[in-house]
Amino acid sequence: MTTYAAGPLEHDEPRVLGPYRLLGRLGRGGMGTVYLGAESTGRRVAVKVVNRELAGEPAFLARFRREVTAARRVHRFCTAPVLDAELDQDPPYIVTEYIDGPSLEKTVQDRGPLPGSDLEGLAVGVATALAAIHGAGIVHRDLKPSNVLLSSTGPRVIDFGIARALDAPNGPTKTGQFVGTPAYIAPEVLRGAPVEQASDVFSWGCVVAYAGTGHPPFQGKSVAETFERIGTAEPVLDGLDPRLRAIVTAALSKDPAARPTARDLLARLVGQEEADPERVAETISATWHGPGGGKAKAAPRPDIAASIPPPRTAIDVDEPAPTPPTAAPVPAADEETVLVDLPYPATWRGPKRWFVLLRGLLVIPHLVVMLLMYALLVLVMVPSWLVIPFTGRYPRALYGFAVGCQRWSSRVVAYAFGLTGEMLPPFRSLPKARRTS
C-alpha cells in the first residue's frame, strides 16, 4: 500500500500518543502537525497534534472541543471521519480515518486537469461530503484542493469544521486576518460577513473549476488582484462541460442567497429531484477510477451521471457496498511502505546498556514524587467538587497543578523508556501557562 507524503519522524517528535503509534509525518500547518499513526489492530489513522502555542490557549481549546464534538456527528459519506480525540493531555490531538491517496492539488499539478468522468465523480463526491457536513450543522470554512484527497474509493474531504477554532473573536488569528485560502474564499467573507454554508458552496465551485481547468476561476497575479476578481469579475471556466459549467456558475454566484445548497448541487449533478447522499456515496465507491484509485477495475469506466440515473429503482440495492478500509492491505514488493515497528533505542544495545540501568535508577525518585502528587490530587478532589459548582470555574492553582503533574509525569516515563531525546532526567520545571483575563 503506497503511503503518500509520509516523511520520517525527527528525533524530538513523539513515537507514541495514547494508544497510537506514530509512523511518519504527513504534514504541518498553522494548527498543528499531522502524523501517520497505527492502532493496535494495525489499522492506519491520521493523528493531528495541536501546536503547543495553541494548546496553551484555554479559549482556543474550548472552541476546538466544540468543533471536534460537532465534527464527530458528520456522516462518513465521502469524508475522513473523526475517530477519536484527546484534548485534555499534553499535547492535545484528534484522530481521523487515514485516507491513502494524493490531494487534488498535487494530482492536478502532476497530471493536469481531470478528464470528464473523473471530474464528474469529483464534483459529485465533494458535493456529497458537503451535504453530510452541512447536515451535521457545521461549515467546512476552508474547502480547497489540498483538503480533497483522491482515495481508491473516491474523493474524500478532510479537515471539515476544524478551522472555526482558529477563526474566532479574540482567537489566535491576528486582527485583520482570517482563516482561508485566497483563491477559494467567497466574496461575502471578503466583505466581513460570517462564513456560512453558502460560502462552502462557493468554495466547491472553485475547487471543481480548478480540477477541470487546472487553475482557480478567479486567479490573479497577486492576492489583492485575486480578491478583486472574486468580488467583481466573472469566473474563468473555459474547458468545462456545458452541463457541469452551468452548475459551477450557479455555485459561484456573488449573491450567497442565489447559490444552490449542497443537496441541490447533488440533485442537479445526478439528475434527481432529491439525491440520497448515502446511495450516491456507495455508487461513487463502486465506479470511481480517479487518480487515487490505482489500476482500473474490471468494469468499464462509466460517466458518473449516467451511473446514477434519475429513477432510484435503477440502483441495484442488492449490490454489496465496498468494504471500508479498516486494515491496510498487504503491499506489493515494489511499493513504498512505512516502517510500522516502534524504534528500539540504540543505547539499549551494546556495552552502554549499563548506563540504561543507571538511567532507570535516576527515575525512581521521580516516580515516588509522582505517586505523592497523584495522592494529593485524590485528596483535593472532594473539596473541589464542593467548591467548583458554586464558583463556576476551576481554581487556577488546582488546574495548574493537575496539568503540570500530567506533563511532568509523561516526560519522566518517556525518559525512563528512552522515548525522548533528553540527556538528563527532567529536573527542570515546566514553563507556566499563560493566564487569560
Short mmCIF file of C-alpha atoms in Angstrom, two decimals:
data_model
loop_
_atom_site.label_atom_id
_atom_site.label_comp_id
_atom_site.label_asym_id
_atom_site.label_seq_id
_atom_site.Cartn_x
_atom_site.Cartn_y
_atom_site.Cartn_z
CA MET A 1 0.00 0.00 0.00
CA THR A 2 1.64 3.22 -1.13
CA THR A 3 1.64 5.93 1.51
CA TYR A 4 1.53 9.44 0.10
CA ALA A 5 3.72 12.20 1.55
CA ALA A 6 4.66 10.40 4.79
CA GLY A 7 8.06 11.68 5.90
CA PRO A 8 10.31 10.29 8.63
CA LEU A 9 9.91 11.43 12.22
CA GLU A 10 12.53 13.78 13.65
CA HIS A 11 14.38 12.85 16.82
CA ASP A 12 12.35 15.24 19.01
CA GLU A 13 8.96 14.14 17.69
CA PRO A 14 6.81 11.69 19.68
CA ARG A 15 6.66 8.00 18.76
CA VAL A 16 3.54 7.17 20.78
CA LEU A 17 0.40 9.17 21.58
CA GLY A 18 -2.13 7.37 23.74
CA PRO A 19 -2.89 4.01 22.08
CA TYR A 20 -1.50 5.16 18.71
CA ARG A 21 1.99 4.52 17.33
CA LEU A 22 3.26 7.32 15.11
CA LEU A 23 4.88 6.03 11.93
CA GLY A 24 5.66 9.16 9.93
CA ARG A 25 4.82 12.80 9.38
CA LEU A 26 2.15 13.66 6.81
CA GLY A 27 2.40 17.44 7.02
CA ARG A 28 2.45 20.60 9.10
CA GLY A 29 0.03 23.53 9.18
CA GLY A 30 -0.99 26.57 11.16
CA MET A 31 -2.90 24.47 13.71
CA GLY A 32 -0.53 21.56 14.17
CA THR A 33 1.29 18.57 12.75
CA VAL A 34 -0.41 15.58 11.14
CA TYR A 35 1.15 12.15 11.63
CA LEU A 36 0.50 8.76 10.12
CA GLY A 37 -0.42 6.52 13.04
CA ALA A 38 -1.44 2.93 13.67
CA GLU A 39 -3.90 1.39 16.10
CA SER A 40 -3.12 -1.81 17.98
CA THR A 41 -5.05 -3.70 15.29
CA GLY A 42 -2.73 -2.35 12.59
CA ARG A 43 -5.32 -0.02 11.04
CA ARG A 44 -3.75 3.25 9.95
CA VAL A 45 -5.10 6.59 11.13
CA ALA A 46 -4.21 10.26 10.79
CA VAL A 47 -3.25 11.92 14.09
CA LYS A 48 -3.36 15.74 14.18
CA VAL A 49 -1.36 17.15 17.10
CA VAL A 50 -2.19 20.73 18.12
CA ASN A 51 0.70 23.20 18.23
CA ARG A 52 1.93 23.99 21.73
CA GLU A 53 1.30 27.73 21.42
CA LEU A 54 -2.36 26.99 20.65
CA ALA A 55 -2.61 24.24 23.28
CA GLY A 56 -1.77 26.90 25.89
CA GLU A 57 -4.81 28.98 24.90
CA PRO A 58 -7.82 27.92 27.05
CA ALA A 59 -10.24 29.81 24.79
CA PHE A 60 -8.90 28.04 21.71
CA LEU A 61 -9.16 24.63 23.36
CA ALA A 62 -12.76 25.34 24.38
CA ARG A 63 -13.70 26.25 20.80
CA PHE A 64 -11.71 23.34 19.43
CA ARG A 65 -13.52 20.93 21.73
CA ARG A 66 -16.90 22.18 20.48
CA GLU A 67 -15.83 21.87 16.85
CA VAL A 68 -14.48 18.32 17.30
CA THR A 69 -17.70 17.30 19.04
CA ALA A 70 -19.69 18.65 16.09
CA ALA A 71 -17.37 17.06 13.52
CA ARG A 72 -17.90 13.61 15.08
CA ARG A 73 -21.58 13.86 14.11
CA VAL A 74 -20.78 14.07 10.39
CA HIS A 75 -21.74 11.00 8.36
CA ARG A 76 -18.90 9.16 6.64
CA PHE A 77 -20.11 9.93 3.12
CA CYS A 78 -17.02 10.98 1.15
CA THR A 79 -15.28 12.37 4.26
CA ALA A 80 -12.48 11.38 6.63
CA PRO A 81 -14.50 10.90 9.85
CA VAL A 82 -13.19 11.83 13.29
CA LEU A 83 -12.49 8.59 15.19
CA ASP A 84 -11.05 9.79 18.48
CA ALA A 85 -9.94 12.93 20.30
CA GLU A 86 -7.85 13.58 23.40
CA LEU A 87 -7.89 17.27 24.27
CA ASP A 88 -7.00 17.07 27.97
CA GLN A 89 -3.49 15.73 27.64
CA ASP A 90 -0.23 17.30 26.52
CA PRO A 91 -0.17 17.61 23.58
CA PRO A 92 -3.86 17.59 22.57
CA TYR A 93 -4.67 15.60 19.43
CA ILE A 94 -7.51 14.32 17.27
CA VAL A 95 -7.62 11.13 15.22
CA THR A 96 -9.33 10.73 11.86
CA GLU A 97 -9.58 7.94 9.33
CA TYR A 98 -6.43 7.80 7.23
CA ILE A 99 -7.08 8.40 3.53
CA ASP A 100 -4.32 6.88 1.41
CA GLY A 101 -4.21 8.94 -1.75
CA PRO A 102 -2.85 12.18 -3.21
CA SER A 103 -4.56 15.51 -2.77
CA LEU A 104 -6.48 17.03 -5.65
CA GLU A 105 -3.96 19.87 -5.67
CA LYS A 106 -0.98 17.54 -6.16
CA THR A 107 -2.83 15.44 -8.75
CA VAL A 108 -3.65 18.44 -10.92
CA GLN A 109 -0.12 19.81 -10.56
CA ASP A 110 1.41 16.47 -11.58
CA ARG A 111 -1.08 15.27 -14.22
CA GLY A 112 -3.10 18.28 -15.29
CA PRO A 113 -6.91 18.76 -15.17
CA LEU A 114 -9.10 15.73 -14.54
CA PRO A 115 -10.81 14.15 -17.58
CA GLY A 116 -14.59 14.07 -17.97
CA SER A 117 -15.74 11.09 -15.90
CA ASP A 118 -13.14 11.69 -13.17
CA LEU A 119 -14.18 15.35 -12.97
CA GLU A 120 -17.86 14.38 -12.70
CA GLY A 121 -17.01 11.89 -9.96
CA LEU A 122 -15.01 14.52 -8.07
CA ALA A 123 -17.82 17.09 -8.31
CA VAL A 124 -20.39 14.57 -7.03
CA GLY A 125 -18.11 13.27 -4.28
CA VAL A 126 -17.23 16.70 -2.85
CA ALA A 127 -20.89 17.78 -3.06
CA THR A 128 -21.84 14.59 -1.18
CA ALA A 129 -19.29 15.39 1.51
CA LEU A 130 -20.62 18.94 1.85
CA ALA A 131 -24.18 17.59 2.16
CA ALA A 132 -23.03 15.35 5.02
CA ILE A 133 -21.06 18.16 6.70
CA HIS A 134 -23.88 20.69 6.42
CA GLY A 135 -26.36 18.04 7.53
CA ALA A 136 -24.50 17.91 10.85
CA GLY A 137 -24.98 21.66 11.27
CA ILE A 138 -21.37 22.69 10.69
CA VAL A 139 -19.45 24.56 8.00
CA HIS A 140 -16.15 23.45 6.48
CA ARG A 141 -14.78 27.04 6.17
CA ASP A 142 -11.60 26.05 4.30
CA LEU A 143 -12.58 23.83 1.36
CA LYS A 144 -9.72 23.80 -1.16
CA PRO A 145 -7.90 21.30 -3.42
CA SER A 146 -5.39 20.33 -0.71
CA ASN A 147 -8.31 19.34 1.56
CA VAL A 148 -9.69 16.91 -1.03
CA LEU A 149 -7.91 13.54 -1.14
CA LEU A 150 -8.36 11.11 -4.04
CA SER A 151 -8.59 7.67 -2.47
CA SER A 152 -9.16 4.29 -4.09
CA THR A 153 -12.88 4.57 -3.24
CA GLY A 154 -13.42 8.13 -4.42
CA PRO A 155 -12.75 11.72 -3.34
CA ARG A 156 -12.71 12.41 0.40
CA VAL A 157 -12.98 15.80 2.10
CA ILE A 158 -10.84 16.33 5.20
CA ASP A 159 -10.41 18.99 7.93
CA PHE A 160 -14.09 19.98 7.98
CA GLY A 161 -15.16 22.43 10.69
CA ILE A 162 -11.78 22.47 12.43
CA ALA A 163 -10.74 25.90 11.08
CA ARG A 164 -13.51 27.58 13.11
CA ALA A 165 -11.49 27.16 16.31
CA LEU A 166 -8.75 29.34 14.80
CA ASP A 167 -11.03 31.98 13.31
CA ALA A 168 -12.93 33.43 16.26
CA PRO A 169 -13.07 36.71 18.21
CA ASN A 170 -10.03 37.13 20.46
CA GLY A 171 -8.63 33.90 18.99
CA PRO A 172 -5.10 33.06 17.86
CA THR A 173 -5.57 34.81 14.49
CA LYS A 174 -4.38 38.40 14.44
CA THR A 175 -6.53 41.44 13.75
CA GLY A 176 -7.31 41.72 10.05
CA GLN A 177 -6.61 38.04 9.41
CA PHE A 178 -9.00 35.18 8.78
CA VAL A 179 -8.77 31.50 8.03
CA GLY A 180 -8.98 30.57 4.37
CA THR A 181 -7.12 30.26 1.10
CA PRO A 182 -7.32 33.39 -1.11
CA ALA A 183 -8.48 31.82 -4.39
CA TYR A 184 -11.30 29.84 -2.67
CA ILE A 185 -12.84 32.46 -0.35
CA ALA A 186 -16.40 33.59 -1.02
CA PRO A 187 -16.95 37.30 -1.79
CA GLU A 188 -19.22 37.89 1.22
CA VAL A 189 -16.46 36.64 3.53
CA LEU A 190 -14.07 39.17 2.00
CA ARG A 191 -16.62 41.85 2.87
CA GLY A 192 -16.60 40.76 6.53
CA ALA A 193 -19.70 38.55 6.60
CA PRO A 194 -19.57 35.32 8.63
CA VAL A 195 -18.72 32.08 6.86
CA GLU A 196 -21.93 30.19 6.17
CA GLN A 197 -22.89 27.03 4.27
CA ALA A 198 -23.33 29.11 1.11
CA SER A 199 -19.66 30.09 1.43
CA ASP A 200 -18.72 26.40 1.28
CA VAL A 201 -20.80 26.06 -1.90
CA PHE A 202 -18.81 28.90 -3.48
CA SER A 203 -15.58 27.11 -2.50
CA TRP A 204 -16.99 23.91 -4.04
CA GLY A 205 -17.40 25.74 -7.34
CA CYS A 206 -13.81 27.00 -7.16
CA VAL A 207 -12.49 23.50 -6.37
CA VAL A 208 -14.38 21.86 -9.26
CA ALA A 209 -13.25 24.62 -11.64
CA TYR A 210 -9.64 24.08 -10.54
CA ALA A 211 -9.97 20.32 -11.07
CA GLY A 212 -11.41 20.78 -14.59
CA THR A 213 -9.26 23.65 -15.85
CA GLY A 214 -6.01 23.43 -13.87
CA HIS A 215 -6.39 26.87 -12.28
CA PRO A 216 -8.79 28.63 -9.86
CA PRO A 217 -11.63 30.51 -11.58
CA PHE A 218 -10.60 33.90 -10.14
CA GLN A 219 -6.82 33.51 -10.11
CA GLY A 220 -4.95 36.84 -10.19
CA LYS A 221 -1.27 37.73 -10.26
CA SER A 222 -1.44 38.81 -6.61
CA VAL A 223 -3.67 38.21 -3.60
CA ALA A 224 -5.16 41.69 -4.00
CA GLU A 225 -5.99 41.04 -7.66
CA THR A 226 -7.48 37.64 -6.77
CA PHE A 227 -9.72 39.27 -4.16
CA GLU A 228 -10.76 41.92 -6.67
CA ARG A 229 -11.74 39.28 -9.24
CA ILE A 230 -13.69 37.27 -6.65
CA GLY A 231 -15.70 40.37 -5.78
CA THR A 232 -16.38 41.76 -9.27
CA ALA A 233 -15.26 39.52 -12.16
CA GLU A 234 -16.92 36.58 -13.86
CA PRO A 235 -15.26 33.17 -13.30
CA VAL A 236 -12.98 31.70 -15.97
CA LEU A 237 -14.49 28.27 -16.70
CA ASP A 238 -13.15 27.55 -20.19
CA GLY A 239 -12.92 23.82 -20.85
CA LEU A 240 -15.71 22.65 -18.55
CA ASP A 241 -18.53 20.55 -19.98
CA PRO A 242 -21.58 22.82 -20.58
CA ARG A 243 -23.80 20.93 -18.12
CA LEU A 244 -21.21 20.99 -15.33
CA ARG A 245 -20.29 24.56 -16.19
CA ALA A 246 -23.86 25.70 -15.59
CA ILE A 247 -23.89 24.10 -12.12
CA VAL A 248 -20.49 25.56 -11.20
CA THR A 249 -21.59 29.00 -12.41
CA ALA A 250 -24.63 28.85 -10.11
CA ALA A 251 -22.38 27.89 -7.16
CA LEU A 252 -20.10 30.88 -7.92
CA SER A 253 -22.88 33.47 -7.76
CA LYS A 254 -21.82 36.68 -5.99
CA ASP A 255 -25.07 36.60 -4.03
CA PRO A 256 -24.96 33.80 -1.43
CA ALA A 257 -28.77 33.59 -1.41
CA ALA A 258 -28.75 32.74 -5.12
CA ARG A 259 -26.43 29.76 -4.72
CA PRO A 260 -27.83 26.23 -4.53
CA THR A 261 -27.43 24.28 -1.31
CA ALA A 262 -25.10 21.27 -1.16
CA ARG A 263 -28.10 18.95 -1.54
CA ASP A 264 -29.34 20.99 -4.51
CA LEU A 265 -25.90 20.65 -6.09
CA LEU A 266 -26.02 16.91 -5.58
CA ALA A 267 -29.50 16.60 -7.05
CA ARG A 268 -28.55 18.59 -10.16
CA LEU A 269 -25.33 16.62 -10.64
CA VAL A 270 -27.01 13.20 -10.53
CA GLY A 271 -30.19 14.27 -12.31
CA GLN A 272 -32.60 13.57 -9.48
CA GLU A 273 -35.08 15.81 -7.71
CA GLU A 274 -33.73 14.68 -4.36
CA ALA A 275 -30.50 12.73 -4.07
CA ASP A 276 -29.68 10.37 -1.18
CA PRO A 277 -26.05 11.08 -0.11
CA GLU A 278 -25.60 7.53 1.21
CA ARG A 279 -26.64 5.91 -2.08
CA VAL A 280 -24.58 8.39 -4.08
CA ALA A 281 -21.51 7.68 -1.91
CA GLU A 282 -21.92 3.93 -2.50
CA THR A 283 -22.19 4.43 -6.25
CA ILE A 284 -19.09 6.66 -6.32
CA SER A 285 -17.16 3.98 -4.41
CA ALA A 286 -18.22 1.30 -6.88
CA THR A 287 -17.49 3.30 -10.05
CA TRP A 288 -14.56 5.57 -9.12
CA HIS A 289 -11.48 5.30 -11.31
CA GLY A 290 -9.83 8.57 -10.39
CA PRO A 291 -6.09 9.24 -9.98
CA GLY A 292 -6.14 7.88 -6.43
CA GLY A 293 -7.89 4.69 -7.48
CA GLY A 294 -4.87 2.85 -8.83
CA LYS A 295 -5.46 0.27 -11.54
CA ALA A 296 -8.75 0.14 -13.38
CA LYS A 297 -11.38 -2.27 -12.18
CA ALA A 298 -12.92 -4.96 -14.32
CA ALA A 299 -15.99 -2.88 -15.20
CA PRO A 300 -15.60 -0.22 -17.91
CA ARG A 301 -15.33 3.39 -16.76
CA PRO A 302 -18.87 4.88 -16.87
CA ASP A 303 -19.83 8.53 -16.70
CA ILE A 304 -20.78 9.26 -13.11
CA ALA A 305 -24.00 10.99 -14.07
CA ALA A 306 -25.08 8.02 -16.14
CA SER A 307 -24.17 5.68 -13.30
CA ILE A 308 -26.85 7.31 -11.11
CA PRO A 309 -29.87 7.71 -13.40
CA PRO A 310 -33.00 9.60 -12.29
CA PRO A 311 -35.11 6.51 -11.38
CA ARG A 312 -33.95 5.36 -7.96
CA THR A 313 -35.05 1.82 -8.78
CA ALA A 314 -32.20 1.66 -11.30
CA ILE A 315 -29.73 1.38 -8.44
CA ASP A 316 -29.12 -2.21 -7.51
CA VAL A 317 -29.76 -2.21 -3.77
CA ASP A 318 -28.56 -5.81 -3.54
CA GLU A 319 -25.08 -4.88 -4.71
CA PRO A 320 -22.81 -5.07 -1.69
CA ALA A 321 -21.25 -1.82 -0.57
CA PRO A 322 -17.46 -1.63 -0.73
CA THR A 323 -15.74 -2.78 2.42
CA PRO A 324 -14.42 0.20 4.42
CA PRO A 325 -10.63 0.34 4.77
CA THR A 326 -10.34 -0.98 8.30
CA ALA A 327 -6.95 -2.53 7.72
CA ALA A 328 -4.10 -1.85 5.36
CA PRO A 329 -3.82 -4.36 2.51
CA VAL A 330 -0.64 -6.34 2.01
CA PRO A 331 1.76 -4.15 -0.01
CA ALA A 332 3.30 -5.36 -3.23
CA ALA A 333 7.02 -5.99 -3.28
CA ASP A 334 7.81 -2.89 -5.37
CA GLU A 335 5.57 -0.48 -3.47
CA GLU A 336 6.80 2.07 -0.97
CA THR A 337 5.73 1.37 2.58
CA VAL A 338 6.28 2.86 6.04
CA LEU A 339 8.01 1.15 8.96
CA VAL A 340 5.36 0.15 11.47
CA ASP A 341 7.55 -1.11 14.33
CA LEU A 342 8.34 1.23 17.20
CA PRO A 343 12.06 2.15 17.03
CA TYR A 344 14.14 0.32 19.62
CA PRO A 345 16.55 2.70 21.42
CA ALA A 346 20.10 2.11 20.14
CA THR A 347 21.53 2.78 23.62
CA TRP A 348 19.74 -0.33 24.91
CA ARG A 349 22.18 -2.46 22.93
CA GLY A 350 25.92 -2.95 23.20
CA PRO A 351 28.32 -2.02 26.02
CA LYS A 352 26.34 1.05 27.08
CA ARG A 353 23.41 -1.00 28.29
CA TRP A 354 24.54 -0.49 31.90
CA PHE A 355 24.05 3.25 31.52
CA VAL A 356 20.42 2.48 30.73
CA LEU A 357 20.12 0.78 34.13
CA LEU A 358 21.57 3.89 35.78
CA ARG A 359 19.09 5.96 33.81
CA GLY A 360 16.26 3.89 35.27
CA LEU A 361 17.60 4.27 38.81
CA LEU A 362 17.65 8.06 38.40
CA VAL A 363 13.95 7.96 37.56
CA ILE A 364 12.93 6.08 40.75
CA PRO A 365 12.89 9.23 42.97
CA HIS A 366 10.73 10.94 40.35
CA LEU A 367 8.30 8.04 40.40
CA VAL A 368 7.98 8.32 44.19
CA VAL A 369 7.27 12.04 43.91
CA MET A 370 4.72 11.31 41.19
CA LEU A 371 2.88 8.89 43.47
CA LEU A 372 2.75 11.55 46.20
CA MET A 373 1.47 14.15 43.73
CA TYR A 374 -1.31 11.87 42.49
CA ALA A 375 -2.24 11.01 46.08
CA LEU A 376 -2.51 14.74 46.80
CA LEU A 377 -4.72 15.17 43.73
CA VAL A 378 -7.06 12.48 45.05
CA LEU A 379 -7.29 14.27 48.40
CA VAL A 380 -8.21 17.62 46.86
CA MET A 381 -10.82 16.14 44.51
CA VAL A 382 -13.60 16.01 47.13
CA PRO A 383 -13.33 19.66 48.27
CA SER A 384 -13.01 20.68 44.62
CA TRP A 385 -16.35 19.04 43.85
CA LEU A 386 -17.88 21.14 46.61
CA VAL A 387 -16.29 24.42 45.52
CA ILE A 388 -16.38 24.39 41.71
CA PRO A 389 -20.22 24.18 41.29
CA PHE A 390 -20.61 27.38 43.36
CA THR A 391 -17.72 29.37 41.90
CA GLY A 392 -18.45 28.39 38.29
CA ARG A 393 -14.75 27.99 37.49
CA TYR A 394 -11.77 25.80 38.30
CA PRO A 395 -9.30 27.19 40.85
CA ARG A 396 -6.27 28.30 38.84
CA ALA A 397 -3.86 26.71 41.29
CA LEU A 398 -5.60 23.33 41.05
CA TYR A 399 -5.76 23.47 37.24
CA GLY A 400 -2.06 24.40 37.00
CA PHE A 401 -1.10 21.67 39.46
CA ALA A 402 -3.06 18.97 37.59
CA VAL A 403 -1.74 19.96 34.17
CA GLY A 404 1.84 20.31 35.45
CA CYS A 405 1.65 16.91 37.12
CA GLN A 406 0.40 15.30 33.93
CA ARG A 407 3.07 16.91 31.74
CA TRP A 408 5.92 16.17 34.12
CA SER A 409 4.90 12.56 34.70
CA SER A 410 4.65 11.89 30.96
CA ARG A 411 8.15 13.30 30.45
CA VAL A 412 9.54 11.15 33.25
CA VAL A 413 8.03 7.95 31.84
CA ALA A 414 9.20 8.81 28.31
CA TYR A 415 12.72 9.44 29.65
CA ALA A 416 12.77 6.14 31.52
CA PHE A 417 11.96 4.15 28.37
CA GLY A 418 14.23 6.09 26.03
CA LEU A 419 11.36 7.71 24.12
CA THR A 420 12.73 11.24 24.44
CA GLY A 421 15.95 12.95 23.44
CA GLU A 422 16.57 14.43 26.92
CA MET A 423 20.05 13.62 28.18
CA LEU A 424 19.21 14.25 31.86
CA PRO A 425 16.14 13.46 33.94
CA PRO A 426 13.50 16.20 33.65
CA PHE A 427 14.50 18.12 36.76
CA ARG A 428 13.67 21.41 35.01
CA SER A 429 10.30 22.91 35.86
CA LEU A 430 7.81 23.39 33.05
CA PRO A 431 7.02 26.92 31.83
CA LYS A 432 3.98 28.41 33.45
CA ALA A 433 0.81 28.53 31.37
CA ARG A 434 -0.26 31.98 30.27
CA ARG A 435 -3.25 33.33 32.12
CA THR A 436 -6.20 34.86 30.36
CA SER A 437 -8.27 37.61 31.84
#
